[in-house]
């Protein structure tokens, strides 16, 4: 029973991974995306003032 569930899961993952076949590729792309988001947020706060940041310790 567990083998059948695992096979179904593996097939679903194979269908989902169209471009990146390695977990390392996926992790790298995720880190790159996070870096872009962080830069965009920092730029929005400092350059145009689109976002207001209120922080306390």
Steps between C-alpha positions, in 0.01 A plus 500: 500500500775746593684422175191588297460833681870574459486417128202732454684776685815446295301517177333824612839652580642391165210668321548819703872531437499617142818708490694415813573135562722547804407610851815715495371684191168563672668623819724733300204647311313550829795685652531721191130583517525584870796728433306686228203547732720627783672749267165622368366554851815683613491718188132581553570607858811708433457647150138575430343471845227273366523286812516631855698292748426525871720283721553468873728297717 
